[in-house]
Amino acid sequence: MTTGIIISALVALCFIAVRTYVKKLAHGCCGAGGDKERKLTKTADLSEFRYSYSVKIGGMTCKNCAVRIENVFNRQEGIFARVDFKSGSAEVSAKEPLSEFVIRQTVIGLGYSVEAGSDITTDMPD
């Protein structure tokens, strides 16, 4: 009787593990299935954006992670971002100056990290 319960529990555990793995394969490792496509909600004319910031991001495991971060930045008014999964970096352009805190909180709030020892650098207009 006890052996039957243990075997049933193991079968159920294996079923759940396989189902989770199949879901991960279908929707990406970070579960960002709804954010697979880049959603450009604003103009990409960078001449409108006077301030530029570069940041190294840790914890991205796939292209969907990069798109997810990019979409959150791009939903904010006056901000346009491009995130590159391969280099693990983001280029954030803004119409008005941004504080380092805002950029860090956006990245950290999504479950990623700003890499240690990597300061957020900025290119300000003259």
PDB file of C-alpha atoms in Angstrom:
ATOM      1  CA  MET A   1       0.000   0.000   0.000  1.00  0.00           C
ATOM      2  CA  THR A   2       2.752   2.449   0.975  1.00  0.00           C
ATOM      3  CA  THR A   3       4.707   1.593  -2.153  1.00  0.00           C
ATOM      4  CA  GLY A   4       1.651   2.387  -4.289  1.00  0.00           C
ATOM      5  CA  ILE A   5       1.280   5.825  -2.668  1.00  0.00           C
ATOM      6  CA  ILE A   6       4.959   6.592  -3.207  1.00  0.00           C
ATOM      7  CA  ILE A   7       4.802   5.504  -6.850  1.00  0.00           C
ATOM      8  CA  SER A   8       1.647   7.586  -7.404  1.00  0.00           C
ATOM      9  CA  ALA A   9       3.332  10.641  -5.891  1.00  0.00           C
ATOM     10  CA  LEU A  10       6.411  10.167  -8.084  1.00  0.00           C
ATOM     11  CA  VAL A  11       4.280   9.798 -11.220  1.00  0.00           C
ATOM     12  CA  ALA A  12       2.366  12.973 -10.343  1.00  0.00           C
ATOM     13  CA  LEU A  13       5.638  14.825  -9.710  1.00  0.00           C
ATOM     14  CA  CYS A  14       7.053  13.665 -13.058  1.00  0.00           C
ATOM     15  CA  PHE A  15       3.868  14.745 -14.833  1.00  0.00           C
ATOM     16  CA  ILE A  16       4.061  18.224 -13.310  1.00  0.00           C
ATOM     17  CA  ALA A  17       7.771  18.516 -14.178  1.00  0.00           C
ATOM     18  CA  VAL A  18       7.198  17.525 -17.816  1.00  0.00           C
ATOM     19  CA  ARG A  19       4.228  19.881 -18.144  1.00  0.00           C
ATOM     20  CA  THR A  20       6.279  22.770 -16.708  1.00  0.00           C
ATOM     21  CA  TYR A  21       9.167  22.025 -19.064  1.00  0.00           C
ATOM     22  CA  VAL A  22       6.875  21.936 -22.107  1.00  0.00           C
ATOM     23  CA  LYS A  23       5.382  25.278 -21.048  1.00  0.00           C
ATOM     24  CA  LYS A  24       8.870  26.737 -20.675  1.00  0.00           C
ATOM     25  CA  LEU A  25       9.795  25.560 -24.170  1.00  0.00           C
ATOM     26  CA  ALA A  26       6.651  27.090 -25.634  1.00  0.00           C
ATOM     27  CA  HIS A  27       6.829  30.462 -23.854  1.00  0.00           C
ATOM     28  CA  GLY A  28      10.511  31.037 -23.165  1.00  0.00           C
ATOM     29  CA  CYS A  29      12.494  30.509 -20.048  1.00  0.00           C
ATOM     30  CA  CYS A  30      11.236  33.607 -18.262  1.00  0.00           C
ATOM     31  CA  GLY A  31       7.578  32.917 -19.012  1.00  0.00           C
ATOM     32  CA  ALA A  32       7.293  36.125 -20.999  1.00  0.00           C
ATOM     33  CA  GLY A  33       5.135  34.564 -23.675  1.00  0.00           C
ATOM     34  CA  GLY A  34       3.013  37.688 -24.074  1.00  0.00           C
ATOM     35  CA  ASP A  35       6.039  39.897 -24.673  1.00  0.00           C
ATOM     36  CA  LYS A  36       7.661  37.881 -27.469  1.00  0.00           C
ATOM     37  CA  GLU A  37       7.341  40.702 -29.949  1.00  0.00           C
ATOM     38  CA  ARG A  38       8.825  44.125 -29.552  1.00  0.00           C
ATOM     39  CA  LYS A  39       6.054  46.602 -29.036  1.00  0.00           C
ATOM     40  CA  LEU A  40       7.106  49.970 -30.355  1.00  0.00           C
ATOM     41  CA  THR A  41       4.563  52.307 -28.867  1.00  0.00           C
ATOM     42  CA  LYS A  42       6.444  55.492 -29.622  1.00  0.00           C
ATOM     43  CA  THR A  43       8.567  56.942 -32.341  1.00  0.00           C
ATOM     44  CA  ALA A  44      12.064  55.566 -32.782  1.00  0.00           C
ATOM     45  CA  ASP A  45      13.447  58.920 -33.997  1.00  0.00           C
ATOM     46  CA  LEU A  46      16.299  59.259 -31.515  1.00  0.00           C
ATOM     47  CA  SER A  47      16.877  62.923 -32.376  1.00  0.00           C
ATOM     48  CA  GLU A  48      13.937  63.695 -30.063  1.00  0.00           C
ATOM     49  CA  PHE A  49      15.714  62.032 -27.134  1.00  0.00           C
ATOM     50  CA  ARG A  50      18.489  64.247 -25.749  1.00  0.00           C
ATOM     51  CA  TYR A  51      19.772  61.990 -22.965  1.00  0.00           C
ATOM     52  CA  SER A  52      21.313  58.560 -23.414  1.00  0.00           C
ATOM     53  CA  TYR A  53      22.132  55.969 -20.749  1.00  0.00           C
ATOM     54  CA  SER A  54      23.934  52.623 -20.939  1.00  0.00           C
ATOM     55  CA  VAL A  55      23.439  49.919 -18.351  1.00  0.00           C
ATOM     56  CA  LYS A  56      24.698  46.341 -17.988  1.00  0.00           C
ATOM     57  CA  ILE A  57      21.903  43.958 -16.992  1.00  0.00           C
ATOM     58  CA  GLY A  58      22.372  40.614 -15.296  1.00  0.00           C
ATOM     59  CA  GLY A  59      19.995  37.686 -15.152  1.00  0.00           C
ATOM     60  CA  MET A  60      18.706  37.714 -18.723  1.00  0.00           C
ATOM     61  CA  THR A  61      18.516  34.147 -19.990  1.00  0.00           C
ATOM     62  CA  CYS A  62      16.854  34.563 -23.388  1.00  0.00           C
ATOM     63  CA  LYS A  63      15.694  37.061 -25.999  1.00  0.00           C
ATOM     64  CA  ASN A  64      12.288  37.195 -24.318  1.00  0.00           C
ATOM     65  CA  CYS A  65      13.940  38.630 -21.203  1.00  0.00           C
ATOM     66  CA  ALA A  66      15.429  41.449 -23.284  1.00  0.00           C
ATOM     67  CA  VAL A  67      12.110  42.168 -24.982  1.00  0.00           C
ATOM     68  CA  ARG A  68      10.326  42.187 -21.623  1.00  0.00           C
ATOM     69  CA  ILE A  69      12.726  44.792 -20.189  1.00  0.00           C
ATOM     70  CA  GLU A  70      12.559  46.839 -23.374  1.00  0.00           C
ATOM     71  CA  ASN A  71       8.761  46.882 -23.380  1.00  0.00           C
ATOM     72  CA  VAL A  72       8.579  48.140 -19.787  1.00  0.00           C
ATOM     73  CA  PHE A  73      10.964  51.007 -20.518  1.00  0.00           C
ATOM     74  CA  ASN A  74       9.145  51.869 -23.753  1.00  0.00           C
ATOM     75  CA  ARG A  75       5.770  52.088 -21.990  1.00  0.00           C
ATOM     76  CA  GLN A  76       7.061  55.037 -19.972  1.00  0.00           C
ATOM     77  CA  GLU A  77       6.457  58.490 -21.402  1.00  0.00           C
ATOM     78  CA  GLY A  78       9.545  60.172 -22.855  1.00  0.00           C
ATOM     79  CA  ILE A  79      11.729  57.037 -22.762  1.00  0.00           C
ATOM     80  CA  PHE A  80      12.899  54.770 -25.574  1.00  0.00           C
ATOM     81  CA  ALA A  81      15.059  51.685 -24.946  1.00  0.00           C
ATOM     82  CA  ARG A  82      16.813  48.950 -26.848  1.00  0.00           C
ATOM     83  CA  VAL A  83      18.005  45.914 -24.897  1.00  0.00           C
ATOM     84  CA  ASP A  84      20.564  43.497 -26.355  1.00  0.00           C
ATOM     85  CA  PHE A  85      20.454  40.014 -24.868  1.00  0.00           C
ATOM     86  CA  LYS A  86      23.826  38.935 -26.278  1.00  0.00           C
ATOM     87  CA  SER A  87      25.789  41.811 -24.770  1.00  0.00           C
ATOM     88  CA  GLY A  88      23.600  41.983 -21.656  1.00  0.00           C
ATOM     89  CA  SER A  89      23.168  45.707 -22.000  1.00  0.00           C
ATOM     90  CA  ALA A  90      20.479  48.314 -22.484  1.00  0.00           C
ATOM     91  CA  GLU A  91      20.627  51.651 -24.245  1.00  0.00           C
ATOM     92  CA  VAL A  92      17.998  53.924 -22.742  1.00  0.00           C
ATOM     93  CA  SER A  93      17.219  57.256 -24.390  1.00  0.00           C
ATOM     94  CA  ALA A  94      15.161  59.921 -22.667  1.00  0.00           C
ATOM     95  CA  LYS A  95      13.731  63.313 -23.500  1.00  0.00           C
ATOM     96  CA  GLU A  96      14.382  64.536 -19.943  1.00  0.00           C
ATOM     97  CA  PRO A  97      17.184  63.560 -17.530  1.00  0.00           C
ATOM     98  CA  LEU A  98      16.575  60.290 -15.658  1.00  0.00           C
ATOM     99  CA  SER A  99      17.927  59.448 -12.257  1.00  0.00           C
ATOM    100  CA  GLU A 100      20.021  56.333 -11.871  1.00  0.00           C
ATOM    101  CA  PHE A 101      17.453  55.192  -9.296  1.00  0.00           C
ATOM    102  CA  VAL A 102      14.628  55.094 -11.885  1.00  0.00           C
ATOM    103  CA  ILE A 103      16.666  52.982 -14.283  1.00  0.00           C
ATOM    104  CA  ARG A 104      17.839  50.609 -11.555  1.00  0.00           C
ATOM    105  CA  GLN A 105      14.336  50.196 -10.096  1.00  0.00           C
ATOM    106  CA  THR A 106      12.857  49.435 -13.508  1.00  0.00           C
ATOM    107  CA  VAL A 107      15.394  46.657 -14.095  1.00  0.00           C
ATOM    108  CA  ILE A 108      15.324  45.287 -10.533  1.00  0.00           C
ATOM    109  CA  GLY A 109      11.519  45.445 -10.403  1.00  0.00           C
ATOM    110  CA  LEU A 110      11.386  42.964 -13.285  1.00  0.00           C
ATOM    111  CA  GLY A 111      13.590  40.480 -11.431  1.00  0.00           C
ATOM    112  CA  TYR A 112      16.895  41.259 -13.165  1.00  0.00           C
ATOM    113  CA  SER A 113      19.967  42.975 -11.790  1.00  0.00           C
ATOM    114  CA  VAL A 114      22.186  45.866 -12.661  1.00  0.00           C
ATOM    115  CA  GLU A 115      25.564  44.169 -12.757  1.00  0.00           C
ATOM    116  CA  ALA A 116      27.800  44.862  -9.780  1.00  0.00           C
ATOM    117  CA  GLY A 117      30.692  47.164 -10.462  1.00  0.00           C
ATOM    118  CA  SER A 118      28.924  48.492 -13.546  1.00  0.00           C
ATOM    119  CA  ASP A 119      27.799  52.072 -13.166  1.00  0.00           C
ATOM    120  CA  ILE A 120      25.040  53.471 -15.290  1.00  0.00           C
ATOM    121  CA  THR A 121      26.808  55.733 -17.742  1.00  0.00           C
ATOM    122  CA  THR A 122      25.225  58.646 -19.467  1.00  0.00           C
ATOM    123  CA  ASP A 123      25.842  60.751 -22.544  1.00  0.00           C
ATOM    124  CA  MET A 124      24.480  64.228 -21.916  1.00  0.00           C
ATOM    125  CA  PRO A 125      24.124  66.909 -24.572  1.00  0.00           C
ATOM    126  CA  ASP A 126      26.596  69.784 -24.567  1.00  0.00           C
TER     127      ASP A 126
END
